[in-house]
mmCIF file of C-alpha atoms and ligand atoms in Angstrom:
data_model
loop_
_atom_site.group_PDB
_atom_site.id
_atom_site.type_symbol
_atom_site.label_atom_id
_atom_site.label_comp_id
_atom_site.label_asym_id
_atom_site.label_seq_id
_atom_site.Cartn_x
_atom_site.Cartn_y
_atom_site.Cartn_z
ATOM 1 C CA MET A 1 -64.479 -62.885 28.933
ATOM 2 C CA ALA A 2 -67.044 -64.662 30.967
ATOM 3 C CA GLU A 3 -66.836 -63.881 35.019
ATOM 4 C CA PRO A 4 -64.627 -65.768 37.012
ATOM 5 C CA LEU A 5 -66.462 -68.387 39.047
ATOM 6 C CA ILE A 6 -65.796 -67.970 42.619
ATOM 7 C CA VAL A 7 -66.353 -71.230 45.469
ATOM 8 C CA THR A 8 -65.348 -70.208 48.727
ATOM 9 C CA ILE A 9 -65.149 -72.582 51.789
ATOM 10 C CA ASP A 10 -64.981 -71.476 54.897
ATOM 11 C CA GLY A 11 -64.262 -72.696 58.725
ATOM 12 C CA PRO A 12 -62.430 -73.471 61.562
ATOM 13 C CA ALA A 13 -59.016 -74.862 61.650
ATOM 14 C CA GLY A 14 -58.449 -78.750 61.269
ATOM 15 C CA VAL A 15 -61.914 -78.884 59.598
ATOM 16 C CA GLY A 16 -59.993 -80.162 56.291
ATOM 17 C CA LYS A 17 -61.185 -77.350 53.942
ATOM 18 C CA SER A 18 -57.791 -77.322 52.501
ATOM 19 C CA THR A 19 -58.175 -80.820 51.548
ATOM 20 C CA MET A 20 -61.597 -80.360 49.888
ATOM 21 C CA ALA A 21 -60.380 -77.098 48.037
ATOM 22 C CA LYS A 22 -57.986 -78.854 46.305
ATOM 23 C CA ARG A 23 -59.908 -81.657 45.237
ATOM 24 C CA LEU A 24 -62.800 -79.377 44.116
ATOM 25 C CA ALA A 25 -60.534 -77.463 42.426
ATOM 26 C CA GLY A 26 -59.216 -79.926 40.705
ATOM 27 C CA GLU A 27 -62.556 -81.126 39.875
ATOM 28 C CA LEU A 28 -63.412 -77.791 37.966
ATOM 29 C CA ALA A 29 -59.982 -77.270 36.641
ATOM 30 C CA ILE A 30 -59.531 -74.211 38.272
ATOM 31 C CA PRO A 31 -56.535 -72.824 40.762
ATOM 32 C CA TYR A 32 -57.805 -72.924 45.075
ATOM 33 C CA LEU A 33 -56.547 -69.939 47.263
ATOM 34 C CA ASP A 34 -55.595 -70.776 50.559
ATOM 35 C CA THR A 35 -55.343 -67.736 52.154
ATOM 36 C CA GLY A 36 -54.738 -68.839 55.341
ATOM 37 C CA ALA A 37 -51.530 -69.980 53.860
ATOM 38 C CA MET A 38 -51.542 -65.979 53.167
ATOM 39 C CA PHE A 39 -51.903 -65.227 56.700
ATOM 40 C CA ARG A 40 -49.477 -67.838 57.279
ATOM 41 C CA ALA A 41 -46.864 -66.280 55.480
ATOM 42 C CA ILE A 42 -46.834 -63.060 56.607
ATOM 43 C CA ALA A 43 -46.511 -63.836 59.827
ATOM 44 C CA TRP A 44 -43.635 -66.621 59.666
ATOM 45 C CA LYS A 45 -41.670 -63.795 57.354
ATOM 46 C CA LEU A 46 -42.363 -60.891 59.604
ATOM 47 C CA GLY A 47 -41.258 -63.115 62.804
ATOM 48 C CA GLN A 48 -43.265 -63.726 66.235
ATOM 49 C CA GLY A 49 -44.477 -60.333 67.686
ATOM 50 C CA ALA A 50 -44.576 -58.378 64.255
ATOM 51 C CA TRP A 51 -48.913 -58.556 65.413
ATOM 52 C CA GLU A 52 -47.487 -55.926 68.064
ATOM 53 C CA TRP A 53 -45.938 -53.229 65.373
ATOM 54 C CA ASP A 54 -47.578 -50.135 64.834
ATOM 55 C CA ASP A 55 -49.585 -49.739 61.811
ATOM 56 C CA PRO A 56 -46.890 -47.707 59.964
ATOM 57 C CA SER A 57 -44.324 -50.701 60.594
ATOM 58 C CA LEU A 58 -46.596 -53.114 59.633
ATOM 59 C CA GLU A 59 -47.817 -51.679 56.540
ATOM 60 C CA ALA A 60 -44.165 -50.777 55.359
ATOM 61 C CA ALA A 61 -43.388 -53.968 55.373
ATOM 62 C CA LEU A 62 -46.372 -55.150 53.650
ATOM 63 C CA GLU A 63 -45.353 -53.328 50.984
ATOM 64 C CA GLU A 64 -42.607 -55.453 50.602
ATOM 65 C CA PHE A 65 -44.944 -59.163 49.801
ATOM 66 C CA GLU A 66 -46.536 -59.838 46.575
ATOM 67 C CA PHE A 67 -48.469 -63.310 46.025
ATOM 68 C CA ALA A 68 -48.795 -64.831 42.640
ATOM 69 C CA LEU A 69 -51.187 -68.144 42.029
ATOM 70 C CA SER A 70 -50.479 -70.928 39.087
ATOM 71 C CA GLY A 71 -51.612 -74.191 38.027
ATOM 72 C CA THR A 72 -54.880 -75.509 39.174
ATOM 73 C CA GLY A 73 -56.404 -77.944 41.338
ATOM 74 C CA PRO A 74 -53.957 -80.141 43.910
ATOM 75 C CA GLU A 75 -51.286 -78.767 41.254
ATOM 76 C CA THR A 76 -51.791 -75.001 42.187
ATOM 77 C CA VAL A 77 -48.413 -73.154 43.566
ATOM 78 C CA LEU A 78 -48.890 -70.250 45.693
ATOM 79 C CA SER A 79 -45.800 -67.710 45.760
ATOM 80 C CA LEU A 80 -44.876 -64.793 48.074
ATOM 81 C CA ASN A 81 -42.027 -62.526 46.063
ATOM 82 C CA GLY A 82 -41.455 -65.146 43.420
ATOM 83 C CA THR A 83 -41.016 -68.276 45.810
ATOM 84 C CA PRO A 84 -43.658 -70.996 46.531
ATOM 85 C CA LEU A 85 -44.858 -71.590 49.792
ATOM 86 C CA GLY A 86 -44.328 -74.704 51.259
ATOM 87 C CA ASN A 87 -44.190 -76.564 54.989
ATOM 88 C CA GLU A 88 -42.110 -73.964 56.706
ATOM 89 C CA ILE A 89 -45.401 -72.465 57.569
ATOM 90 C CA ARG A 90 -47.526 -75.311 58.498
ATOM 91 C CA THR A 91 -46.083 -75.524 61.902
ATOM 92 C CA GLU A 92 -49.394 -75.377 65.249
ATOM 93 C CA ASP A 93 -46.426 -72.163 65.921
ATOM 94 C CA VAL A 94 -46.812 -70.088 62.581
ATOM 95 C CA GLY A 95 -50.856 -71.127 63.130
ATOM 96 C CA MET A 96 -51.137 -69.381 66.287
ATOM 97 C CA TRP A 97 -48.270 -66.629 64.787
ATOM 98 C CA ALA A 98 -51.307 -66.223 61.994
ATOM 99 C CA SER A 99 -53.936 -65.686 63.825
ATOM 100 C CA ASN A 100 -52.612 -62.802 66.259
ATOM 101 C CA VAL A 101 -51.932 -61.235 62.655
ATOM 102 C CA ALA A 102 -55.039 -61.830 61.247
ATOM 103 C CA THR A 103 -56.535 -59.673 63.952
ATOM 104 C CA ARG A 104 -54.624 -56.563 62.734
ATOM 105 C CA PRO A 105 -56.858 -54.494 60.356
ATOM 106 C CA VAL A 106 -53.784 -53.542 58.602
ATOM 107 C CA VAL A 107 -52.604 -57.123 57.529
ATOM 108 C CA ARG A 108 -56.802 -57.504 56.567
ATOM 109 C CA SER A 109 -57.088 -55.121 54.435
ATOM 110 C CA PHE A 110 -53.831 -55.815 52.668
ATOM 111 C CA LEU A 111 -55.015 -59.098 52.234
ATOM 112 C CA LYS A 112 -57.949 -58.765 51.041
ATOM 113 C CA ARG A 113 -56.730 -56.544 48.170
ATOM 114 C CA ALA A 114 -54.199 -59.282 47.055
ATOM 115 C CA GLN A 115 -57.300 -61.756 47.000
ATOM 116 C CA GLN A 116 -59.512 -59.608 45.511
ATOM 117 C CA ASN A 117 -57.135 -58.615 43.169
ATOM 118 C CA LEU A 118 -56.798 -62.942 42.365
ATOM 119 C CA GLY A 119 -60.417 -63.176 42.376
ATOM 120 C CA SER A 120 -60.677 -60.467 39.552
ATOM 121 C CA ARG A 121 -58.458 -62.613 37.187
ATOM 122 C CA PHE A 122 -58.755 -66.594 38.371
ATOM 123 C CA SER A 123 -61.505 -68.068 38.546
ATOM 124 C CA LEU A 124 -61.176 -70.036 42.309
ATOM 125 C CA VAL A 125 -62.283 -72.037 45.239
ATOM 126 C CA ALA A 126 -61.011 -69.460 47.898
ATOM 127 C CA GLU A 127 -60.591 -71.577 51.329
ATOM 128 C CA GLY A 128 -60.190 -69.339 54.407
ATOM 129 C CA ARG A 129 -62.449 -67.698 57.499
ATOM 130 C CA ASP A 130 -63.974 -64.952 55.587
ATOM 131 C CA MET A 131 -64.524 -66.047 52.012
ATOM 132 C CA GLY A 132 -68.427 -65.864 52.248
ATOM 133 C CA THR A 133 -68.334 -63.097 54.129
ATOM 134 C CA VAL A 134 -66.326 -60.081 53.358
ATOM 135 C CA ILE A 135 -63.508 -61.294 50.624
ATOM 136 C CA PHE A 136 -66.339 -62.496 47.590
ATOM 137 C CA PRO A 137 -69.738 -62.057 49.140
ATOM 138 C CA GLN A 138 -70.976 -62.180 45.425
ATOM 139 C CA ALA A 139 -69.702 -65.636 45.083
ATOM 140 C CA PRO A 140 -72.689 -68.130 43.715
ATOM 141 C CA CYS A 141 -71.227 -71.097 45.881
ATOM 142 C CA LYS A 142 -71.177 -70.763 49.424
ATOM 143 C CA PHE A 143 -69.475 -73.722 52.300
ATOM 144 C CA PHE A 144 -68.816 -73.731 55.674
ATOM 145 C CA LEU A 145 -67.686 -76.686 57.240
ATOM 146 C CA ASP A 146 -67.381 -77.733 60.651
ATOM 147 C CA ALA A 147 -66.718 -80.625 62.610
ATOM 148 C CA SER A 148 -66.168 -80.415 66.890
ATOM 149 C CA VAL A 149 -62.834 -79.329 68.840
ATOM 150 C CA ASP A 150 -62.688 -83.276 69.532
ATOM 151 C CA VAL A 151 -62.933 -84.738 66.306
ATOM 152 C CA ARG A 152 -61.119 -82.483 64.327
ATOM 153 C CA ALA A 153 -57.587 -82.750 66.819
ATOM 154 C CA GLU A 154 -57.813 -86.715 66.091
ATOM 155 C CA ARG A 155 -57.990 -85.760 62.586
ATOM 156 C CA ARG A 156 -54.578 -83.364 63.024
ATOM 157 C CA LEU A 157 -53.002 -86.006 64.857
ATOM 158 C CA LEU A 158 -53.504 -88.749 62.019
ATOM 159 C CA GLN A 159 -51.899 -86.053 59.734
ATOM 160 C CA LEU A 160 -49.202 -85.160 62.002
ATOM 161 C CA GLN A 161 -48.362 -88.585 62.673
ATOM 162 C CA LEU A 162 -48.347 -90.114 58.804
ATOM 163 C CA MET A 163 -45.927 -86.824 57.947
ATOM 164 C CA GLY A 164 -43.023 -88.481 61.095
ATOM 165 C CA ARG A 165 -44.165 -85.468 63.619
ATOM 166 C CA PRO A 166 -45.770 -87.011 66.585
ATOM 167 C CA ALA A 167 -48.181 -84.749 68.920
ATOM 168 C CA ASP A 168 -49.879 -85.138 72.317
ATOM 169 C CA LEU A 169 -53.634 -85.228 71.388
ATOM 170 C CA ASP A 170 -54.888 -82.874 74.886
ATOM 171 C CA GLU A 171 -52.020 -80.064 73.467
ATOM 172 C CA LEU A 172 -53.801 -80.173 70.081
ATOM 173 C CA LYS A 173 -56.805 -79.994 71.654
ATOM 174 C CA ALA A 174 -56.052 -77.001 73.343
ATOM 175 C CA GLN A 175 -54.282 -75.327 70.647
ATOM 176 C CA ILE A 176 -57.148 -75.655 67.987
ATOM 177 C CA ALA A 177 -59.737 -74.323 71.090
ATOM 178 C CA ARG A 178 -57.368 -71.482 71.517
ATOM 179 C CA ARG A 179 -57.192 -70.536 67.371
ATOM 180 C CA ASP A 180 -61.041 -70.942 67.417
ATOM 181 C CA HIS A 181 -61.840 -68.397 70.305
ATOM 182 C CA GLN A 182 -59.348 -66.073 68.583
ATOM 183 C CA ASP A 183 -60.812 -66.552 65.311
ATOM 184 C CA ARG A 184 -64.409 -66.632 66.431
ATOM 185 C CA ASN A 185 -63.833 -63.390 68.621
ATOM 186 C CA ARG A 186 -61.500 -61.243 66.768
ATOM 187 C CA ALA A 187 -63.490 -57.583 65.949
ATOM 188 C CA VAL A 188 -62.703 -57.765 62.630
ATOM 189 C CA ALA A 189 -63.748 -60.281 60.053
ATOM 190 C CA PRO A 190 -64.816 -62.749 62.233
ATOM 191 C CA LEU A 191 -65.268 -66.872 61.741
ATOM 192 C CA ARG A 192 -68.801 -66.865 61.482
ATOM 193 C CA PRO A 193 -71.107 -68.531 58.091
ATOM 194 C CA ALA A 194 -72.515 -66.235 55.369
ATOM 195 C CA GLN A 195 -76.294 -66.209 55.230
ATOM 196 C CA ASP A 196 -76.540 -67.758 52.205
ATOM 197 C CA ALA A 197 -73.584 -70.616 53.073
ATOM 198 C CA VAL A 198 -74.402 -74.047 52.765
ATOM 199 C CA LEU A 199 -73.246 -75.555 56.523
ATOM 200 C CA VAL A 200 -71.834 -78.829 56.504
ATOM 201 C CA ASP A 201 -71.168 -80.483 60.076
ATOM 202 C CA THR A 202 -68.573 -83.002 58.944
ATOM 203 C CA SER A 203 -67.823 -84.517 62.188
ATOM 204 C CA ASP A 204 -69.409 -87.927 61.013
ATOM 205 C CA LEU A 205 -68.459 -87.564 57.338
ATOM 206 C CA ASP A 206 -66.308 -89.404 55.507
ATOM 207 C CA ARG A 207 -64.426 -87.154 53.036
ATOM 208 C CA GLU A 208 -65.576 -88.828 50.144
ATOM 209 C CA GLN A 209 -69.441 -87.906 52.110
ATOM 210 C CA VAL A 210 -68.092 -84.515 52.247
ATOM 211 C CA PHE A 211 -66.688 -84.247 49.160
ATOM 212 C CA SER A 212 -70.179 -85.642 47.641
ATOM 213 C CA ALA A 213 -72.207 -82.594 49.657
ATOM 214 C CA LEU A 214 -69.641 -79.622 48.355
ATOM 215 C CA LEU A 215 -69.954 -80.835 44.145
ATOM 216 C CA GLU A 216 -73.969 -81.456 44.713
ATOM 217 C CA GLY A 217 -74.187 -77.897 45.979
ATOM 218 C CA VAL A 218 -71.676 -76.890 43.175
ATOM 219 C CA LYS A 219 -73.835 -78.167 40.700
ATOM 220 C CA GLN A 220 -77.121 -76.990 42.467
ATOM 221 C CA GLY A 221 -75.817 -73.200 42.787
HETATM 222 O O1 LIG B 1 -55.894 -71.986 57.400
HETATM 223 P P1 LIG B 1 -55.072 -71.654 58.501
HETATM 224 O O2 LIG B 1 -54.816 -72.165 59.928
HETATM 225 O O3 LIG B 1 -54.017 -71.689 57.349
HETATM 226 O O4 LIG B 1 -55.272 -69.728 58.929
HETATM 227 C C1 LIG B 1 -54.174 -69.899 59.757
HETATM 228 C C2 LIG B 1 -54.766 -68.213 60.349
HETATM 229 O O5 LIG B 1 -55.136 -67.370 59.357
HETATM 230 C C3 LIG B 1 -56.099 -68.674 61.289
HETATM 231 O O6 LIG B 1 -56.098 -69.517 62.920
HETATM 232 C C4 LIG B 1 -57.145 -67.622 61.108
HETATM 233 O O7 LIG B 1 -56.504 -66.712 62.057
HETATM 234 C C5 LIG B 1 -56.419 -66.581 60.106
HETATM 235 N N1 LIG B 1 -56.988 -66.899 58.750
HETATM 236 C C6 LIG B 1 -58.019 -65.868 58.547
HETATM 237 N N2 LIG B 1 -58.862 -65.491 57.158
HETATM 238 C C7 LIG B 1 -58.960 -66.331 56.489
HETATM 239 C C8 LIG B 1 -57.823 -67.382 56.467
HETATM 240 C C9 LIG B 1 -57.197 -67.296 57.439
HETATM 241 O O8 LIG B 1 -57.891 -64.699 59.857
HETATM 242 N N3 LIG B 1 -59.616 -65.907 55.641
#
């Protein structure tokens, strides 16, 4: 059997990684792996404050979790213990909890094993913070998306408004900046581009332009 193809997309919160990963995976007819959803699911299941538990308690709780992937492209489904993950994990609070549990090495090594296991069985468009640097350093095709905090907060505001969840722009900017700071400065697997990643600043690009840049990169990669 041919080696699975892994395409990695890393970048900060709200830069549009999931939208692009879904679409690119659809084009390539392979699943996409939303690794932020894995951190969110763990944070949501364990609840507020779990990031302060001691290592043995966290390890014991993580042993109960099993992730599975099915489908391809936008129809990819990520499940935890047999239940597909839904919108319950998509709040700003759960995003911050996820960022907190993501600082814990025991959580990161548990998810590293789970993500690499999926990557050994499926071709993937894998998106997150450390896909190109830590989880799939051998991937032939790596991207790092970035955009200013202001642009990302405005895009997030629009998304929330479309979902009927009005939000405050300044509050969103503060939340994004807080999560960026924690994700970029943590000791283990901090957010940064892999040396061989293609950098795409999406601040002045629309979705079509970003998608074309990624598709072009995959064709050349
Ligand atoms: O991408 P998303 O915003 O859903 O991720 C939630 C949080 O999970 C991030 O702020 C980050 O702290 C953590 N994360 C991570 N490594 C990944 C994916 C997400 O540390 N590969």
